[in-house]
């Protein structure tokens, strides 16, 4: 979309009513890296917030090791939801890694998600992780804030996680960790702290002969990793290939969606604002935010919103740098 | 093979002990187009010209299990082969052709069981004894997953179908080849000779292991089943190596069948193979040169008597431009006839036995191939190597190495990357431009026939037959007889496939887009990356490109190489996969809000698909924002029409330089910003 055109009300209406071209255009605005887009985003969100209140969408994260079959599973869940939940609308945000050499990416999740093109209840969008390491892209949070107003549920499929910290827990109300049988020794998971994140486990490819053993390994290691809820945490056994267990998993997901009252995304803004500051302004920015502005929560509150805080933050950084040393006014980007 | 004492060492002993030349191989021409009626006329004309077997090309709808009036099938009807919707079409296709005298090869895979059932049903309705039928159903799903793309069901179920066909044929059609292990398509997808050998052998081993495991054959029947395994091999331009490959194939097959399966009778251990020579190396530039390439490639599979093919199909000189016209096919057939009847080729025993250079080359190929066979067996065999994407990645890697060698001139392709200046070819100077176009009239005929069949059939019988088919599919009973009953009951191709899709599901394979090496590390790549980075400021995002294959043709490797190249230069690439309707492409492009769609079409349906895509974009109100380029086998005469429809740029096999392609794609996006 063009740079500084005013936001068209009709576009927002259409997006909320399930028009894919309109919603898609708005998503692009929320991924737009130009300065001018910040104000436009603020306007879109202001308009959306002024509309009759609808429940904010539930945010459900799907994460797991590369190759565990996250996309195929989500595709199965999507089809099952379409079949059984005529009223439900949802979006899938699928994030894949970018090349560190070229900056480009290959987003192949759509090959596994085949939904009838005329289906208006589901919206699928691929995103590149750019240089982020935590499994989400730099714009994932912003896009979720938009989608939150337009659908009942947002599924976020992260980049396959390994050792890095999982950002998804700061974004999603519920996180499903997808594992495949014999996905390496469980010590790896304990070490990485990954086992502590999810609210449920999915053991995919359960038609594999080794699946039974893996299930018991997983149960066993949960006792060590999170003794407080090891017995009550669900482990779904399914197979995206044969369809086994998909109905149960989908019921579990539906249960999560139906349980409203999850924290609204506004409560998650400080974390992602800090992250944005780190991306855009580096360590200098983080120092300014913490030392001069009293931390992300306080600054966001004073600024009246995420976009407003983004728009004014650069000024603070420049101010600080100049007051410290007028000869060194570079910022790290 | 042992020479009789009454003939000299340079002669072949005939049945009576006197010197006599060999019988020639079977001459085939891969043919079929438009409609059952038009194809029938073509076959009869070819047979009267001295062709000795039929090789039937089916259209993509038939190959993928859709009726001609299915939305996804409509643009493809009659394009790359004949459309067959029901037994009524088969009656038309074979009218005036005596089945019992015909050797019929059908290039059919995902729906092979169905087409075989139709053939059997046709014989039954004509009162022909099915034991007299000879021919082949290609029916190799492994290579479909790897290279050709007309699979329907997941590997497990596809392999069961193949096994059931062997079990049926051994008793009911003992001279029929239930399947053909195809290495042909692997070479088209970039396979090296070692990969061709090893992947084909591991495929055959997977099949025989399965037949053994199912336990429906006693020891004698199993040996006979081994004897029914035949191969379909490619022959490329490096014709000495190719001949050695054929010799290696023969020797390895003999060893494997003896050692792994204990087959004693040498007759059942013979490596039986048919050939279609290479199309991958045929060029769009200076297309007349292809005639020589085809001739040389034919020599590779005929010169050595001990490794001579049993059937040969030659492509036509203009295959890189369009489907061949009847005259082009006749010209290729004449080549075979000259080779077999004018030359003295068939009078000699093997010319290469004992040649140290040949023996050494063959031994090297055998050793490398067996190493790879061993590796794949250790990975869990052919099914595991498909499902994990191992084989696909290996092929994609070989293909990108080949592209790199052509790009940097290491591999000479005359007229394409060397000696590119030439006089205009009179072969493409005629009114039709040397190209073939089918007429829309035939599509209407096919659709009318389908409607007639549906109206006139006994609906109750058709329903019952489909139910019985599904029941067999679920219970593990053979689906062959139920399929024949479906054929007799005038069930349609789409209905048969839909019934089984309902039980088995549909397969989406590993793409193999990882692990490619493009060889594009140079200044031009760096400059292009900076140009793309520069676009971020203008677009607000890294440029987004959707790569997809609308239509039913499954040759995905070209699209995958483009997708990987685009990432390499800095695009965010949404790869949407193969076998998509135009609507699905449009819907994906809209949801992803891409800047450009790159659609790859090899089936000849580019005009219809371009029209559908542009209309779809207009319906969503994004035609001004999302630009479209096409790539594929697109005749020069259609360029203007595509531009008229709104396609910004068209790439053909003549555009083989990946960096050139990427630069012009970026230019198309830049134009859109201005």
PDB file of C-alpha atoms in Angstrom, chain B residues 125-318:
ATOM      1  CA  UNK B 125     -16.807 -56.472 -23.636  1.00  0.00           C
ATOM      2  CA  UNK B 126     -15.110 -57.258 -26.947  1.00  0.00           C
ATOM      3  CA  UNK B 127     -14.779 -60.936 -26.044  1.00  0.00           C
ATOM      4  CA  UNK B 128     -10.960 -60.896 -26.157  1.00  0.00           C
ATOM      5  CA  UNK B 129      -9.103 -63.296 -23.850  1.00  0.00           C
ATOM      6  CA  UNK B 130      -7.212 -61.123 -21.337  1.00  0.00           C
ATOM      7  CA  UNK B 131      -4.391 -63.695 -21.257  1.00  0.00           C
ATOM      8  CA  UNK B 132      -3.535 -62.559 -24.777  1.00  0.00           C
ATOM      9  CA  UNK B 133      -3.059 -58.916 -23.842  1.00  0.00           C
ATOM     10  CA  UNK B 134       0.467 -57.577 -23.944  1.00  0.00           C
ATOM     11  CA  UNK B 135       1.749 -54.219 -22.867  1.00  0.00           C
ATOM     12  CA  UNK B 136       2.732 -52.067 -19.950  1.00  0.00           C
ATOM     13  CA  UNK B 137       1.175 -49.766 -17.406  1.00  0.00           C
ATOM     14  CA  UNK B 138       3.941 -47.421 -16.295  1.00  0.00           C
ATOM     15  CA  UNK B 139       2.712 -47.374 -12.721  1.00  0.00           C
ATOM     16  CA  UNK B 140       5.898 -46.269 -10.981  1.00  0.00           C
ATOM     17  CA  UNK B 141       4.865 -43.971  -8.187  1.00  0.00           C
ATOM     18  CA  UNK B 142       8.317 -43.602  -6.688  1.00  0.00           C
ATOM     19  CA  UNK B 143       9.489 -41.532  -9.621  1.00  0.00           C
ATOM     20  CA  UNK B 144       6.208 -39.622  -9.550  1.00  0.00           C
ATOM     21  CA  UNK B 145       7.013 -38.458  -6.033  1.00  0.00           C
ATOM     22  CA  UNK B 146      10.549 -37.619  -7.113  1.00  0.00           C
ATOM     23  CA  UNK B 147      10.153 -36.056 -10.473  1.00  0.00           C
ATOM     24  CA  UNK B 148       6.984 -36.356 -12.453  1.00  0.00           C
ATOM     25  CA  UNK B 149       4.294 -35.376 -10.018  1.00  0.00           C
ATOM     26  CA  UNK B 150       1.148 -37.284 -11.029  1.00  0.00           C
ATOM     27  CA  UNK B 151       0.887 -39.218  -7.785  1.00  0.00           C
ATOM     28  CA  UNK B 152      -2.378 -39.146  -5.909  1.00  0.00           C
ATOM     29  CA  UNK B 153      -2.154 -41.314  -2.795  1.00  0.00           C
ATOM     30  CA  UNK B 154       0.504 -41.570  -0.056  1.00  0.00           C
ATOM     31  CA  UNK B 155       3.385 -43.994  -0.725  1.00  0.00           C
ATOM     32  CA  UNK B 156       2.064 -46.826   1.427  1.00  0.00           C
ATOM     33  CA  UNK B 157      -1.202 -47.027  -0.503  1.00  0.00           C
ATOM     34  CA  UNK B 158       0.379 -46.409  -3.888  1.00  0.00           C
ATOM     35  CA  UNK B 159       2.729 -49.314  -3.331  1.00  0.00           C
ATOM     36  CA  UNK B 160      -0.154 -51.549  -2.318  1.00  0.00           C
ATOM     37  CA  UNK B 161      -1.941 -50.699  -5.568  1.00  0.00           C
ATOM     38  CA  UNK B 162       1.154 -51.603  -7.582  1.00  0.00           C
ATOM     39  CA  UNK B 163       1.513 -54.899  -5.712  1.00  0.00           C
ATOM     40  CA  UNK B 164      -2.137 -55.785  -6.306  1.00  0.00           C
ATOM     41  CA  UNK B 165      -1.682 -55.171 -10.005  1.00  0.00           C
ATOM     42  CA  UNK B 166       1.267 -57.560 -10.113  1.00  0.00           C
ATOM     43  CA  UNK B 167      -0.803 -60.132  -8.264  1.00  0.00           C
ATOM     44  CA  UNK B 168      -3.662 -59.728 -10.698  1.00  0.00           C
ATOM     45  CA  UNK B 169      -1.547 -59.704 -13.855  1.00  0.00           C
ATOM     46  CA  UNK B 170       0.535 -62.741 -13.027  1.00  0.00           C
ATOM     47  CA  UNK B 171      -2.580 -64.899 -13.254  1.00  0.00           C
ATOM     48  CA  UNK B 172      -4.907 -62.985 -15.550  1.00  0.00           C
ATOM     49  CA  UNK B 173      -2.520 -61.181 -17.917  1.00  0.00           C
ATOM     50  CA  UNK B 174       0.766 -63.082 -17.765  1.00  0.00           C
ATOM     51  CA  UNK B 175       2.379 -61.094 -20.587  1.00  0.00           C
ATOM     52  CA  UNK B 176       1.493 -57.699 -19.184  1.00  0.00           C
ATOM     53  CA  UNK B 177       4.067 -55.543 -17.377  1.00  0.00           C
ATOM     54  CA  UNK B 178       2.132 -54.332 -14.362  1.00  0.00           C
ATOM     55  CA  UNK B 179       4.651 -51.592 -13.856  1.00  0.00           C
ATOM     56  CA  UNK B 180       7.798 -50.151 -15.302  1.00  0.00           C
ATOM     57  CA  UNK B 181      10.584 -49.062 -12.995  1.00  0.00           C
ATOM     58  CA  UNK B 182      11.392 -45.649 -14.381  1.00  0.00           C
ATOM     59  CA  UNK B 183      14.754 -44.054 -14.211  1.00  0.00           C
ATOM     60  CA  UNK B 184      13.867 -42.026 -17.281  1.00  0.00           C
ATOM     61  CA  UNK B 185      12.239 -39.223 -15.319  1.00  0.00           C
ATOM     62  CA  UNK B 186      15.037 -39.130 -12.804  1.00  0.00           C
ATOM     63  CA  UNK B 187      17.502 -38.139 -15.499  1.00  0.00           C
ATOM     64  CA  UNK B 188      15.026 -35.535 -16.717  1.00  0.00           C
ATOM     65  CA  UNK B 189      15.068 -34.222 -13.149  1.00  0.00           C
ATOM     66  CA  UNK B 190      18.836 -34.015 -13.206  1.00  0.00           C
ATOM     67  CA  UNK B 191      19.968 -37.468 -12.022  1.00  0.00           C
ATOM     68  CA  UNK B 192      23.528 -38.535 -12.740  1.00  0.00           C
ATOM     69  CA  UNK B 193      24.069 -42.026 -14.245  1.00  0.00           C
ATOM     70  CA  UNK B 194      24.931 -43.365 -10.791  1.00  0.00           C
ATOM     71  CA  UNK B 195      21.764 -41.895  -9.334  1.00  0.00           C
ATOM     72  CA  UNK B 196      19.724 -43.272 -12.215  1.00  0.00           C
ATOM     73  CA  UNK B 197      21.131 -46.733 -11.602  1.00  0.00           C
ATOM     74  CA  UNK B 198      20.894 -46.748  -7.838  1.00  0.00           C
ATOM     75  CA  UNK B 199      17.498 -45.092  -7.460  1.00  0.00           C
ATOM     76  CA  UNK B 200      15.909 -47.381 -10.050  1.00  0.00           C
ATOM     77  CA  UNK B 201      17.420 -50.495  -8.483  1.00  0.00           C
ATOM     78  CA  UNK B 202      16.418 -49.518  -4.979  1.00  0.00           C
ATOM     79  CA  UNK B 203      12.934 -48.843  -6.317  1.00  0.00           C
ATOM     80  CA  UNK B 204      12.760 -52.330  -7.846  1.00  0.00           C
ATOM     81  CA  UNK B 205      14.090 -53.866  -4.635  1.00  0.00           C
ATOM     82  CA  UNK B 206      11.393 -52.053  -2.665  1.00  0.00           C
ATOM     83  CA  UNK B 207       8.747 -53.490  -4.970  1.00  0.00           C
ATOM     84  CA  UNK B 208      10.039 -57.057  -4.855  1.00  0.00           C
ATOM     85  CA  UNK B 209      10.485 -56.918  -1.073  1.00  0.00           C
ATOM     86  CA  UNK B 210       6.892 -55.799  -0.795  1.00  0.00           C
ATOM     87  CA  UNK B 211       5.609 -58.598  -3.058  1.00  0.00           C
ATOM     88  CA  UNK B 212       7.544 -61.059  -0.963  1.00  0.00           C
ATOM     89  CA  UNK B 213       6.271 -59.632   2.302  1.00  0.00           C
ATOM     90  CA  UNK B 214       2.631 -59.741   1.143  1.00  0.00           C
ATOM     91  CA  UNK B 215       3.066 -63.464   0.621  1.00  0.00           C
ATOM     92  CA  UNK B 216       0.435 -63.909  -2.089  1.00  0.00           C
ATOM     93  CA  UNK B 217       2.903 -65.705  -4.372  1.00  0.00           C
ATOM     94  CA  UNK B 218       4.473 -69.132  -3.972  1.00  0.00           C
ATOM     95  CA  UNK B 219       8.172 -69.522  -4.822  1.00  0.00           C
ATOM     96  CA  UNK B 220       7.556 -70.247  -8.487  1.00  0.00           C
ATOM     97  CA  UNK B 221       5.084 -67.407  -8.871  1.00  0.00           C
ATOM     98  CA  UNK B 222       7.498 -65.049  -7.181  1.00  0.00           C
ATOM     99  CA  UNK B 223      10.250 -65.936  -9.640  1.00  0.00           C
ATOM    100  CA  UNK B 224       7.869 -65.265 -12.494  1.00  0.00           C
ATOM    101  CA  UNK B 225       6.929 -61.944 -10.928  1.00  0.00           C
ATOM    102  CA  UNK B 226      10.625 -61.043 -10.833  1.00  0.00           C
ATOM    103  CA  UNK B 227      10.689 -61.856 -14.520  1.00  0.00           C
ATOM    104  CA  UNK B 228       7.874 -59.367 -15.104  1.00  0.00           C
ATOM    105  CA  UNK B 229       9.825 -56.419 -13.717  1.00  0.00           C
ATOM    106  CA  UNK B 230      10.789 -54.124 -16.540  1.00  0.00           C
ATOM    107  CA  UNK B 231      12.491 -50.761 -16.660  1.00  0.00           C
ATOM    108  CA  UNK B 232      12.072 -47.506 -18.502  1.00  0.00           C
ATOM    109  CA  UNK B 233      15.387 -45.795 -18.908  1.00  0.00           C
ATOM    110  CA  UNK B 234      16.716 -42.520 -20.244  1.00  0.00           C
ATOM    111  CA  UNK B 235      19.596 -42.020 -22.638  1.00  0.00           C
ATOM    112  CA  UNK B 236      21.419 -38.725 -22.654  1.00  0.00           C
ATOM    113  CA  UNK B 237      23.932 -37.078 -24.918  1.00  0.00           C
ATOM    114  CA  UNK B 238      27.042 -38.582 -23.264  1.00  0.00           C
ATOM    115  CA  UNK B 239      26.260 -41.710 -25.223  1.00  0.00           C
ATOM    116  CA  UNK B 240      29.270 -43.859 -24.398  1.00  0.00           C
ATOM    117  CA  UNK B 241      28.659 -43.434 -20.683  1.00  0.00           C
ATOM    118  CA  UNK B 242      24.986 -44.091 -21.302  1.00  0.00           C
ATOM    119  CA  UNK B 243      25.766 -47.342 -23.073  1.00  0.00           C
ATOM    120  CA  UNK B 244      27.952 -48.340 -20.133  1.00  0.00           C
ATOM    121  CA  UNK B 245      25.081 -47.452 -17.820  1.00  0.00           C
ATOM    122  CA  UNK B 246      22.836 -49.903 -19.683  1.00  0.00           C
ATOM    123  CA  UNK B 247      25.460 -52.621 -19.392  1.00  0.00           C
ATOM    124  CA  UNK B 248      25.843 -51.877 -15.684  1.00  0.00           C
ATOM    125  CA  UNK B 249      22.063 -52.064 -15.290  1.00  0.00           C
ATOM    126  CA  UNK B 250      21.940 -55.522 -16.929  1.00  0.00           C
ATOM    127  CA  UNK B 251      24.736 -56.908 -14.805  1.00  0.00           C
ATOM    128  CA  UNK B 252      23.489 -55.427 -11.525  1.00  0.00           C
ATOM    129  CA  UNK B 253      19.954 -56.658 -12.106  1.00  0.00           C
ATOM    130  CA  UNK B 254      21.219 -60.145 -12.793  1.00  0.00           C
ATOM    131  CA  UNK B 255      23.254 -60.048  -9.581  1.00  0.00           C
ATOM    132  CA  UNK B 256      20.503 -58.625  -7.390  1.00  0.00           C
ATOM    133  CA  UNK B 257      17.803 -61.028  -8.580  1.00  0.00           C
ATOM    134  CA  UNK B 258      20.137 -63.967  -8.082  1.00  0.00           C
ATOM    135  CA  UNK B 259      21.698 -62.978  -4.781  1.00  0.00           C
ATOM    136  CA  UNK B 260      18.903 -61.163  -3.002  1.00  0.00           C
ATOM    137  CA  UNK B 261      15.950 -63.163  -4.327  1.00  0.00           C
ATOM    138  CA  UNK B 262      17.553 -66.460  -5.301  1.00  0.00           C
ATOM    139  CA  UNK B 263      16.061 -66.524  -8.784  1.00  0.00           C
ATOM    140  CA  UNK B 264      17.656 -69.471 -10.593  1.00  0.00           C
ATOM    141  CA  UNK B 265      16.168 -69.190 -14.060  1.00  0.00           C
ATOM    142  CA  UNK B 266      18.293 -66.668 -16.036  1.00  0.00           C
ATOM    143  CA  UNK B 267      15.252 -65.816 -18.143  1.00  0.00           C
ATOM    144  CA  UNK B 268      13.646 -64.193 -15.115  1.00  0.00           C
ATOM    145  CA  UNK B 269      16.815 -62.303 -14.288  1.00  0.00           C
ATOM    146  CA  UNK B 270      17.070 -60.500 -17.602  1.00  0.00           C
ATOM    147  CA  UNK B 271      17.132 -56.767 -17.488  1.00  0.00           C
ATOM    148  CA  UNK B 272      14.252 -55.860 -19.774  1.00  0.00           C
ATOM    149  CA  UNK B 273      14.004 -52.221 -20.619  1.00  0.00           C
ATOM    150  CA  UNK B 274      12.457 -49.667 -22.877  1.00  0.00           C
ATOM    151  CA  UNK B 275      13.908 -46.282 -23.591  1.00  0.00           C
ATOM    152  CA  UNK B 276      12.835 -42.792 -24.324  1.00  0.00           C
ATOM    153  CA  UNK B 277      15.858 -40.693 -25.101  1.00  0.00           C
ATOM    154  CA  UNK B 278      16.550 -37.481 -23.288  1.00  0.00           C
ATOM    155  CA  UNK B 279      14.302 -34.442 -23.572  1.00  0.00           C
ATOM    156  CA  UNK B 280      16.025 -32.387 -20.901  1.00  0.00           C
ATOM    157  CA  UNK B 281      18.978 -31.656 -23.163  1.00  0.00           C
ATOM    158  CA  UNK B 282      16.861 -30.572 -26.120  1.00  0.00           C
ATOM    159  CA  UNK B 283      17.126 -26.867 -26.703  1.00  0.00           C
ATOM    160  CA  UNK B 284      14.751 -24.176 -27.753  1.00  0.00           C
ATOM    161  CA  UNK B 285      17.638 -22.292 -29.326  1.00  0.00           C
ATOM    162  CA  UNK B 286      18.499 -23.607 -32.810  1.00  0.00           C
ATOM    163  CA  UNK B 287      15.946 -26.402 -32.403  1.00  0.00           C
ATOM    164  CA  UNK B 288      17.091 -28.191 -35.566  1.00  0.00           C
ATOM    165  CA  UNK B 289      20.210 -29.318 -33.653  1.00  0.00           C
ATOM    166  CA  UNK B 290      17.964 -31.534 -31.547  1.00  0.00           C
ATOM    167  CA  UNK B 291      17.576 -33.935 -34.480  1.00  0.00           C
ATOM    168  CA  UNK B 292      21.276 -34.807 -34.167  1.00  0.00           C
ATOM    169  CA  UNK B 293      21.054 -35.100 -30.403  1.00  0.00           C
ATOM    170  CA  UNK B 294      18.205 -37.569 -30.702  1.00  0.00           C
ATOM    171  CA  UNK B 295      20.115 -39.671 -33.219  1.00  0.00           C
ATOM    172  CA  UNK B 296      23.228 -39.850 -31.040  1.00  0.00           C
ATOM    173  CA  UNK B 297      21.208 -40.687 -27.958  1.00  0.00           C
ATOM    174  CA  UNK B 298      19.470 -43.499 -29.833  1.00  0.00           C
ATOM    175  CA  UNK B 299      22.893 -45.010 -30.578  1.00  0.00           C
ATOM    176  CA  UNK B 300      23.701 -45.254 -26.871  1.00  0.00           C
ATOM    177  CA  UNK B 301      20.874 -47.727 -26.295  1.00  0.00           C
ATOM    178  CA  UNK B 302      21.146 -49.742 -29.500  1.00  0.00           C
ATOM    179  CA  UNK B 303      24.861 -50.153 -30.267  1.00  0.00           C
ATOM    180  CA  UNK B 304      25.642 -52.735 -27.590  1.00  0.00           C
ATOM    181  CA  UNK B 305      23.669 -55.880 -28.317  1.00  0.00           C
ATOM    182  CA  UNK B 306      23.923 -57.149 -24.758  1.00  0.00           C
ATOM    183  CA  UNK B 307      22.369 -53.997 -23.437  1.00  0.00           C
ATOM    184  CA  UNK B 308      20.044 -53.127 -26.267  1.00  0.00           C
ATOM    185  CA  UNK B 309      16.616 -51.768 -25.396  1.00  0.00           C
ATOM    186  CA  UNK B 310      13.497 -53.790 -26.177  1.00  0.00           C
ATOM    187  CA  UNK B 311      11.448 -50.771 -27.118  1.00  0.00           C
ATOM    188  CA  UNK B 312      12.423 -47.280 -28.140  1.00  0.00           C
ATOM    189  CA  UNK B 313      10.607 -43.994 -28.176  1.00  0.00           C
ATOM    190  CA  UNK B 314      12.221 -40.914 -29.587  1.00  0.00           C
ATOM    191  CA  UNK B 315      11.134 -37.383 -28.812  1.00  0.00           C
ATOM    192  CA  UNK B 316      10.664 -34.934 -31.659  1.00  0.00           C
ATOM    193  CA  UNK B 317      13.120 -32.175 -32.534  1.00  0.00           C
ATOM    194  CA  UNK B 318      10.694 -29.461 -31.434  1.00  0.00           C
TER     195      UNK B 318
END
